[in-house]
CSV table of C-alpha atoms and ligand atoms in Angstrom, one decimal:
chain,number,residue,atom,x,y,z
P,1,MET,CA,44.9,44.6,105.2
P,2,LYS,CA,43.9,44.4,101.6
P,3,ARG,CA,40.6,46.0,102.5
P,4,THR,CA,42.3,49.0,104.2
P,5,LEU,CA,44.5,49.5,101.2
P,6,LEU,CA,41.4,49.5,98.9
P,7,LEU,CA,39.7,52.0,101.2
P,8,VAL,CA,42.8,54.3,101.1
P,9,ILE,CA,42.9,54.1,97.3
P,10,LEU,CA,39.2,54.9,97.2
P,11,ILE,CA,39.6,57.9,99.5
P,12,VAL,CA,42.7,59.3,97.7
P,13,GLY,CA,40.9,58.8,94.4
P,14,PHE,CA,37.9,60.7,95.6
P,15,VAL,CA,39.9,63.6,97.0
P,16,ALA,CA,41.9,63.8,93.7
P,17,LEU,CA,38.6,63.8,91.8
P,18,SER,CA,37.0,66.5,93.9
P,19,LEU,CA,40.2,68.7,93.5
P,20,SER,CA,40.2,68.3,89.8
P,21,THR,CA,36.6,69.4,89.2
P,22,ALA,CA,35.6,73.0,89.2
P,23,ILE,CA,31.8,73.0,88.8
P,24,TYR,CA,30.3,76.1,90.1
P,25,ALA,CA,26.8,76.1,91.6
P,26,GLY,CA,24.6,78.5,89.7
P,27,ASP,CA,22.7,79.7,92.7
P,28,LYS,CA,25.8,81.3,94.2
P,29,VAL,CA,27.1,83.4,91.4
P,30,SER,CA,28.8,86.6,92.5
P,31,ASP,CA,28.0,89.9,90.8
P,32,VAL,CA,31.7,90.6,90.6
P,33,ILE,CA,33.9,87.5,90.2
P,34,LYS,CA,37.5,87.7,91.5
P,35,MET,CA,39.5,86.0,88.8
P,36,GLU,CA,41.9,84.3,91.0
P,37,ASN,CA,41.9,80.7,89.9
P,38,ALA,CA,43.3,78.4,92.6
P,39,ALA,CA,45.0,76.2,90.0
P,40,TYR,CA,47.8,78.9,89.7
P,41,ASP,CA,50.6,78.4,92.2
P,42,LYS,CA,51.0,82.2,92.1
P,43,HIS,CA,49.6,85.0,90.0
P,44,GLU,CA,52.2,87.1,88.2
P,45,LYS,CA,49.7,89.8,87.5
P,46,SER,CA,47.2,91.5,89.8
P,47,ILE,CA,43.8,89.9,90.2
P,48,VAL,CA,41.1,91.0,87.8
P,49,GLU,CA,37.7,91.9,89.1
P,50,PHE,CA,35.3,90.7,86.5
P,51,THR,CA,31.8,92.4,86.5
P,52,HIS,CA,29.9,89.3,85.6
P,53,LYS,CA,26.4,90.8,86.3
P,54,LYS,CA,27.1,94.0,84.5
P,55,HIS,CA,28.3,92.1,81.4
P,56,ILE,CA,25.0,90.2,81.4
P,57,GLU,CA,22.6,93.0,82.4
P,58,ASP,CA,24.1,96.3,81.3
P,59,TYR,CA,26.2,95.2,78.3
P,60,LYS,CA,23.5,92.7,77.4
P,61,ILE,CA,25.9,89.8,76.5
P,62,GLY,CA,24.4,86.3,76.1
P,63,CYS,CA,25.8,83.5,78.3
P,64,GLY,CA,26.9,81.6,75.1
P,65,GLU,CA,29.4,84.3,74.2
P,66,CYS,CA,31.5,83.1,77.1
P,67,HIS,CA,30.2,79.7,78.3
P,68,HIS,CA,30.3,76.7,76.0
P,69,ASP,CA,30.2,72.9,76.1
P,70,ALA,CA,32.9,70.2,75.8
P,71,ASN,CA,32.8,70.6,72.0
P,72,GLY,CA,33.2,74.4,72.3
P,73,LYS,CA,29.5,74.8,71.2
P,74,PRO,CA,28.0,78.0,72.8
P,75,LEU,CA,25.7,77.4,75.8
P,76,ASN,CA,23.1,79.9,74.5
P,77,ASP,CA,20.3,78.4,76.6
P,78,LEU,CA,22.1,78.7,79.9
P,79,LYS,CA,20.1,80.6,82.5
P,80,ALA,CA,20.5,82.0,86.0
P,81,GLY,CA,20.6,79.2,88.5
P,82,ASP,CA,22.3,76.7,86.1
P,83,ASN,CA,25.6,75.2,87.2
P,84,VAL,CA,28.6,75.9,85.0
P,85,SER,CA,32.1,74.4,84.6
P,86,GLY,CA,35.1,76.6,85.3
P,87,CYS,CA,37.2,77.5,82.3
P,88,ILE,CA,40.1,75.6,83.9
P,89,GLU,CA,38.1,72.3,83.5
P,90,CYS,CA,39.0,72.2,79.8
P,91,HIS,CA,41.6,74.9,79.4
P,92,LYS,CA,43.7,73.1,81.9
P,93,ILE,CA,47.2,74.6,81.9
P,94,ALA,CA,47.3,77.3,84.6
P,95,SER,CA,49.5,79.8,82.9
P,96,LYS,CA,49.9,82.0,79.9
P,97,ALA,CA,51.4,80.2,76.9
P,98,PRO,CA,55.2,80.4,76.6
P,99,ARG,CA,56.3,83.0,74.0
P,100,GLU,CA,58.5,80.4,72.3
P,101,PRO,CA,58.0,78.0,70.6
P,102,LYS,CA,55.1,79.2,68.4
P,103,LEU,CA,52.0,77.2,69.3
P,104,SER,CA,49.1,76.4,67.1
P,105,GLU,CA,45.7,77.9,67.9
P,106,LYS,CA,44.5,74.6,69.5
P,107,GLU,CA,47.7,74.3,71.6
P,108,GLN,CA,47.4,77.9,72.8
P,109,LEU,CA,43.8,77.2,73.9
P,110,GLN,CA,45.1,74.6,76.4
P,111,TYR,CA,46.5,77.5,78.4
P,112,HIS,CA,43.9,78.9,80.8
P,113,ALA,CA,45.1,82.6,80.5
P,114,GLU,CA,45.2,82.4,76.7
P,115,ALA,CA,41.6,81.1,76.5
P,116,ILE,CA,40.4,83.8,78.9
P,117,HIS,CA,42.4,86.5,77.1
P,118,GLN,CA,41.0,85.5,73.8
P,119,ASN,CA,37.5,85.5,75.0
P,120,CYS,CA,37.6,88.9,76.8
P,121,ILE,CA,40.0,90.8,74.6
P,122,ASP,CA,38.7,89.8,71.2
P,123,CYS,CA,35.2,91.0,72.2
P,124,HIS,CA,36.6,94.2,73.7
P,125,LYS,CA,38.6,94.9,70.5
P,126,LYS,CA,35.6,94.3,68.3
P,127,PHE,CA,33.4,96.5,70.5
P,128,LYS,CA,36.1,99.3,70.5
P,129,LYS,CA,36.3,99.1,66.7
P,130,GLU,CA,32.5,99.1,66.2
P,131,THR,CA,31.6,101.8,68.7
P,132,GLY,CA,34.8,103.9,69.1
P,133,ASN,CA,34.5,103.4,72.8
P,134,LYS,CA,37.9,103.9,74.3
P,135,GLU,CA,37.1,102.8,77.9
P,136,VAL,CA,36.7,99.2,77.2
P,137,PRO,CA,39.9,97.5,78.4
P,138,THR,CA,42.2,96.0,75.8
P,139,SER,CA,45.6,96.5,77.4
P,140,CYS,CA,47.2,94.6,80.3
P,141,ALA,CA,47.1,97.4,82.9
P,142,LYS,CA,43.5,98.2,82.2
P,143,CYS,CA,42.4,94.8,83.5
P,144,HIS,CA,45.3,93.9,85.7
P,145,ILE,CA,45.0,97.1,87.7
P,146,LYS,CA,48.1,97.7,89.9
O,201,HEC,C1,31.2,88.1,79.2
O,201,HEC,C2,31.4,86.7,79.6
O,201,HEC,C3,30.3,86.0,80.4
O,201,HEC,C4,29.0,86.1,80.2
O,201,HEC,C5,28.2,86.9,79.2
O,201,HEC,C6,28.4,85.2,81.2
O,201,HEC,N1,29.4,84.6,81.9
O,201,HEC,FE1,29.1,83.4,83.5
O,201,HEC,N2,31.1,83.4,83.9
O,201,HEC,C7,32.1,84.0,83.1
O,201,HEC,C8,33.4,83.8,83.6
O,201,HEC,C9,34.7,84.2,83.0
O,201,HEC,C10,33.2,83.1,84.8
O,201,HEC,C11,34.3,82.6,85.8
O,201,HEC,C12,34.7,81.2,85.3
O,201,HEC,C13,35.9,80.7,86.0
O,201,HEC,O1,36.5,81.3,86.9
O,201,HEC,O2,36.4,79.6,85.5
O,201,HEC,C14,31.8,82.9,84.9
O,201,HEC,C15,31.2,82.2,86.0
O,201,HEC,C16,29.8,81.8,86.0
O,201,HEC,C17,29.2,81.0,87.1
O,201,HEC,C18,30.0,80.6,88.3
O,201,HEC,C19,29.7,81.6,89.4
O,201,HEC,C20,30.9,82.0,90.2
O,201,HEC,O3,30.7,82.9,91.1
O,201,HEC,O4,32.0,81.5,90.1
O,201,HEC,C21,27.9,80.9,86.8
O,201,HEC,C22,26.9,80.1,87.5
O,201,HEC,C23,27.7,81.6,85.5
O,201,HEC,N3,28.9,82.1,85.1
O,201,HEC,C24,26.5,81.6,84.8
O,201,HEC,C25,26.2,82.5,83.7
O,201,HEC,C26,24.9,82.6,83.1
O,201,HEC,C27,23.7,81.9,83.5
O,201,HEC,C28,25.1,83.6,82.1
O,201,HEC,C29,24.0,84.2,81.2
O,201,HEC,C30,22.8,84.7,81.9
O,201,HEC,C31,26.5,84.0,82.1
O,201,HEC,N4,27.1,83.3,83.1
O,201,HEC,C32,27.0,84.9,81.3
O,201,HEC,C33,31.8,84.7,81.9
O,201,HEC,C34,30.6,85.1,81.4
O,202,HEC,C1,33.6,71.6,79.0
O,202,HEC,C2,34.9,72.1,78.4
O,202,HEC,C3,35.1,73.6,78.3
O,202,HEC,C4,34.9,74.6,79.2
O,202,HEC,C5,34.3,74.4,80.6
O,202,HEC,C6,35.3,75.8,78.6
O,202,HEC,N1,35.8,75.6,77.3
O,202,HEC,FE1,36.5,77.0,76.0
O,202,HEC,N2,36.6,75.6,74.6
O,202,HEC,C7,36.4,74.2,74.7
O,202,HEC,C8,36.6,73.5,73.5
O,202,HEC,C9,36.4,72.0,73.2
O,202,HEC,C10,36.9,74.5,72.5
O,202,HEC,C11,37.2,74.3,71.0
O,202,HEC,C12,38.7,74.1,70.9
O,202,HEC,C13,39.2,73.9,69.6
O,202,HEC,O1,38.5,74.3,68.6
O,202,HEC,O2,40.3,73.3,69.5
O,202,HEC,C14,37.0,75.8,73.2
O,202,HEC,C15,37.3,77.0,72.7
O,202,HEC,C16,37.4,78.2,73.4
O,202,HEC,C17,37.9,79.4,72.8
O,202,HEC,C18,38.2,79.7,71.3
O,202,HEC,C19,37.0,79.6,70.4
O,202,HEC,C20,36.0,80.6,70.8
O,202,HEC,O3,34.9,80.2,71.3
O,202,HEC,O4,36.2,81.8,70.7
O,202,HEC,C21,37.9,80.3,73.8
O,202,HEC,C22,38.3,81.8,73.6
O,202,HEC,C23,37.5,79.7,75.0
O,202,HEC,N3,37.2,78.4,74.7
O,202,HEC,C24,37.4,80.3,76.2
O,202,HEC,C25,36.7,79.7,77.3
O,202,HEC,C26,36.4,80.4,78.6
O,202,HEC,C27,36.7,81.9,78.8
O,202,HEC,C28,35.8,79.5,79.4
O,202,HEC,C29,35.2,79.7,80.8
O,202,HEC,C30,34.2,80.8,80.9
O,202,HEC,C31,35.8,78.2,78.7
O,202,HEC,N4,36.3,78.4,77.5
O,202,HEC,C32,35.2,77.1,79.2
O,202,HEC,C33,36.0,73.6,75.9
O,202,HEC,C34,35.7,74.2,77.1
O,203,HEC,C1,31.1,89.4,74.1
O,203,HEC,C2,31.7,90.7,74.6
O,203,HEC,C3,32.5,90.7,75.9
O,203,HEC,C4,33.2,89.7,76.5
O,203,HEC,C5,33.4,88.3,76.1
O,203,HEC,C6,33.8,90.3,77.6
O,203,HEC,N1,33.5,91.6,77.7
O,203,HEC,FE1,34.2,93.0,79.1
O,203,HEC,N2,33.1,94.4,78.3
O,203,HEC,C7,32.3,94.3,77.2
O,203,HEC,C8,31.6,95.5,77.0
O,203,HEC,C9,30.5,95.8,75.9
O,203,HEC,C10,32.0,96.4,78.0
O,203,HEC,C11,31.4,97.8,78.3
O,203,HEC,C12,31.9,98.9,77.5
O,203,HEC,C13,31.2,100.2,78.0
O,203,HEC,O1,30.0,100.3,77.7
O,203,HEC,O2,31.8,101.0,78.6
O,203,HEC,C14,33.0,95.7,78.8
O,203,HEC,C15,33.6,96.3,79.9
O,203,HEC,C16,34.6,95.6,80.6
O,203,HEC,C17,35.3,96.2,81.7
O,203,HEC,C18,35.3,97.7,82.2
O,203,HEC,C19,34.0,98.0,82.8
O,203,HEC,C20,33.6,97.1,83.9
O,203,HEC,O3,32.4,96.6,83.9
O,203,HEC,O4,34.4,96.8,84.8
O,203,HEC,C21,36.1,95.2,82.2
O,203,HEC,C22,37.2,95.4,83.4
O,203,HEC,C23,35.9,94.0,81.5
O,203,HEC,N3,34.9,94.3,80.5
O,203,HEC,C24,36.5,92.8,81.8
O,203,HEC,C25,36.2,91.6,81.1
O,203,HEC,C26,36.8,90.3,81.3
O,203,HEC,C27,37.8,90.1,82.4
O,203,HEC,C28,36.3,89.5,80.4
O,203,HEC,C29,36.6,88.0,80.3
O,203,HEC,C30,36.5,87.1,81.4
O,203,HEC,C31,35.3,90.2,79.6
O,203,HEC,N4,35.3,91.5,80.0
O,203,HEC,C32,34.6,89.6,78.5
O,203,HEC,C33,32.2,93.2,76.4
O,203,HEC,C34,32.7,91.9,76.6
O,204,HEC,C1,40.2,92.1,79.4
O,204,HEC,C2,41.0,91.9,80.6
O,204,HEC,C3,42.4,91.4,80.5
O,204,HEC,C4,43.4,92.0,79.7
O,204,HEC,C5,43.3,93.2,78.8
O,204,HEC,C6,44.6,91.2,80.0
O,204,HEC,N1,44.3,90.2,81.0
O,204,HEC,FE1,45.6,88.9,81.7
O,204,HEC,N2,44.1,87.9,82.6
O,204,HEC,C7,42.8,88.3,82.7
O,204,HEC,C8,42.0,87.4,83.4
O,204,HEC,C9,40.5,87.5,83.7
O,204,HEC,C10,42.9,86.3,83.8
O,204,HEC,C11,42.5,85.0,84.5
O,204,HEC,C12,43.1,85.0,85.9
O,204,HEC,C13,42.5,83.8,86.8
O,204,HEC,O1,41.4,83.4,86.5
O,204,HEC,O2,43.2,83.4,87.7
O,204,HEC,C14,44.2,86.7,83.3
O,204,HEC,C15,45.3,85.9,83.4
O,204,HEC,C16,46.6,86.4,83.2
O,204,HEC,C17,47.8,85.7,83.5
O,204,HEC,C18,47.9,84.4,84.3
O,204,HEC,C19,47.6,84.6,85.8
O,204,HEC,C20,48.8,85.3,86.5
O,204,HEC,O3,48.5,86.4,87.0
O,204,HEC,O4,49.9,84.9,86.4
O,204,HEC,C21,48.9,86.4,83.1
O,204,HEC,C22,50.4,86.2,83.2
O,204,HEC,C23,48.3,87.6,82.4
O,204,HEC,N3,46.9,87.5,82.5
O,204,HEC,C24,49.0,88.6,81.8
O,204,HEC,C25,48.5,89.5,80.9
O,204,HEC,C26,49.2,90.4,80.1
O,204,HEC,C27,50.8,90.4,80.0
O,204,HEC,C28,48.3,91.2,79.4
O,204,HEC,C29,48.6,92.3,78.3
O,204,HEC,C30,49.3,91.8,77.2
O,204,HEC,C31,47.0,90.8,79.9
O,204,HEC,N4,47.1,89.8,80.8
O,204,HEC,C32,45.8,91.4,79.5
O,204,HEC,C33,42.3,89.5,82.1
O,204,HEC,C34,43.0,90.3,81.3
């Protein structure tokens, strides 16, 4: 009896563990990633199609601009074929931060959508300012296309 219980606990623990980890295998990376994280019960906004390959090859952005380690240190040496952790691994709350109350920068970053937005939008804004390019998306509807 005790043994069965132990086994059940082990299995439940293992399932919980595999659900809570989002390590993506590097050999299966899609050219365009559908940003539809399963941690969300429901997406409020339309699903963004992120041109991962284009960002790397055409826009010449280094891996470390977007991927970093558990201390937030850029993974500049990442290369094609390496496994990566999903953003949700560390930016764990599957929503946008609530408008009120005002959160600190660190608290904001616990929210998945805030971390993603900061990464994508900050670079786009900078790019827009530096090059005058108006196509690079900085507003909601340009990424969350209806
Ligand atoms: C402009 C930002 C950006 C750059 C540059 C970038 N990535 Fe990513 N990458 C992402 C995002 C965002 C995801 C999706 C993560 C998630 O959904 O949690 C991702 C996912 C991945 C995945 C998982 C594949 C999948 O289909 O889910 C791998 C592997 C990966 N990146 C490797 C790399 C490597 C290697 C480089 C450099 C050669 C790189 N990335 C450059 C933002 C970037
Ligand atoms: C292994 C854990 C881990 C993963 C995976 C991770 N982050 Fe982070 N991230 C951190 C830590 C730690 C910090 C620093 C937080 C702080 O300073 O309080 C950070 C900081 C950030 C910041 C603010 C500082 C900066 O670099 O601009 C952004 C934006 C961000 N992460 C976006 C992302 C995105 C997008 C992904 C997925 C492509 C991701 N993170 C994946 C742990 C992680
Ligand atoms: C470090 C800079 C940087 C980061 C980070 C970044 N981008 Fe971009 N993005 C660019 C540049 C540069 C362009 C291309 C502008 C041009 O040449 O038209 C672009 C273009 C785009 C476009 C329009 C063209 C296309 O390829 O679809 C979309 C949509 C887009 N990015 C989504 C995202 C999303 C979503 C993220 C975050 C997961 C992200 N970007 C992160 C630099 C960045
Ligand atoms: C540069 C592209 C980009 C822009 C601009 C952008 N988003 Fe997002 N947003 C994303 C990505 C990528 C995700 C992550 C979705 C995922 O991984 O499931 C996201 C996630 C979200 C989420 C959480 C998921 C959901 O659908 O409920 C909300 C809410 C959201 N965005 C609202 C907004 C609003 C409001 C604006 C304008 C103020 C905005 N976004 C601008 C790319 C963008």
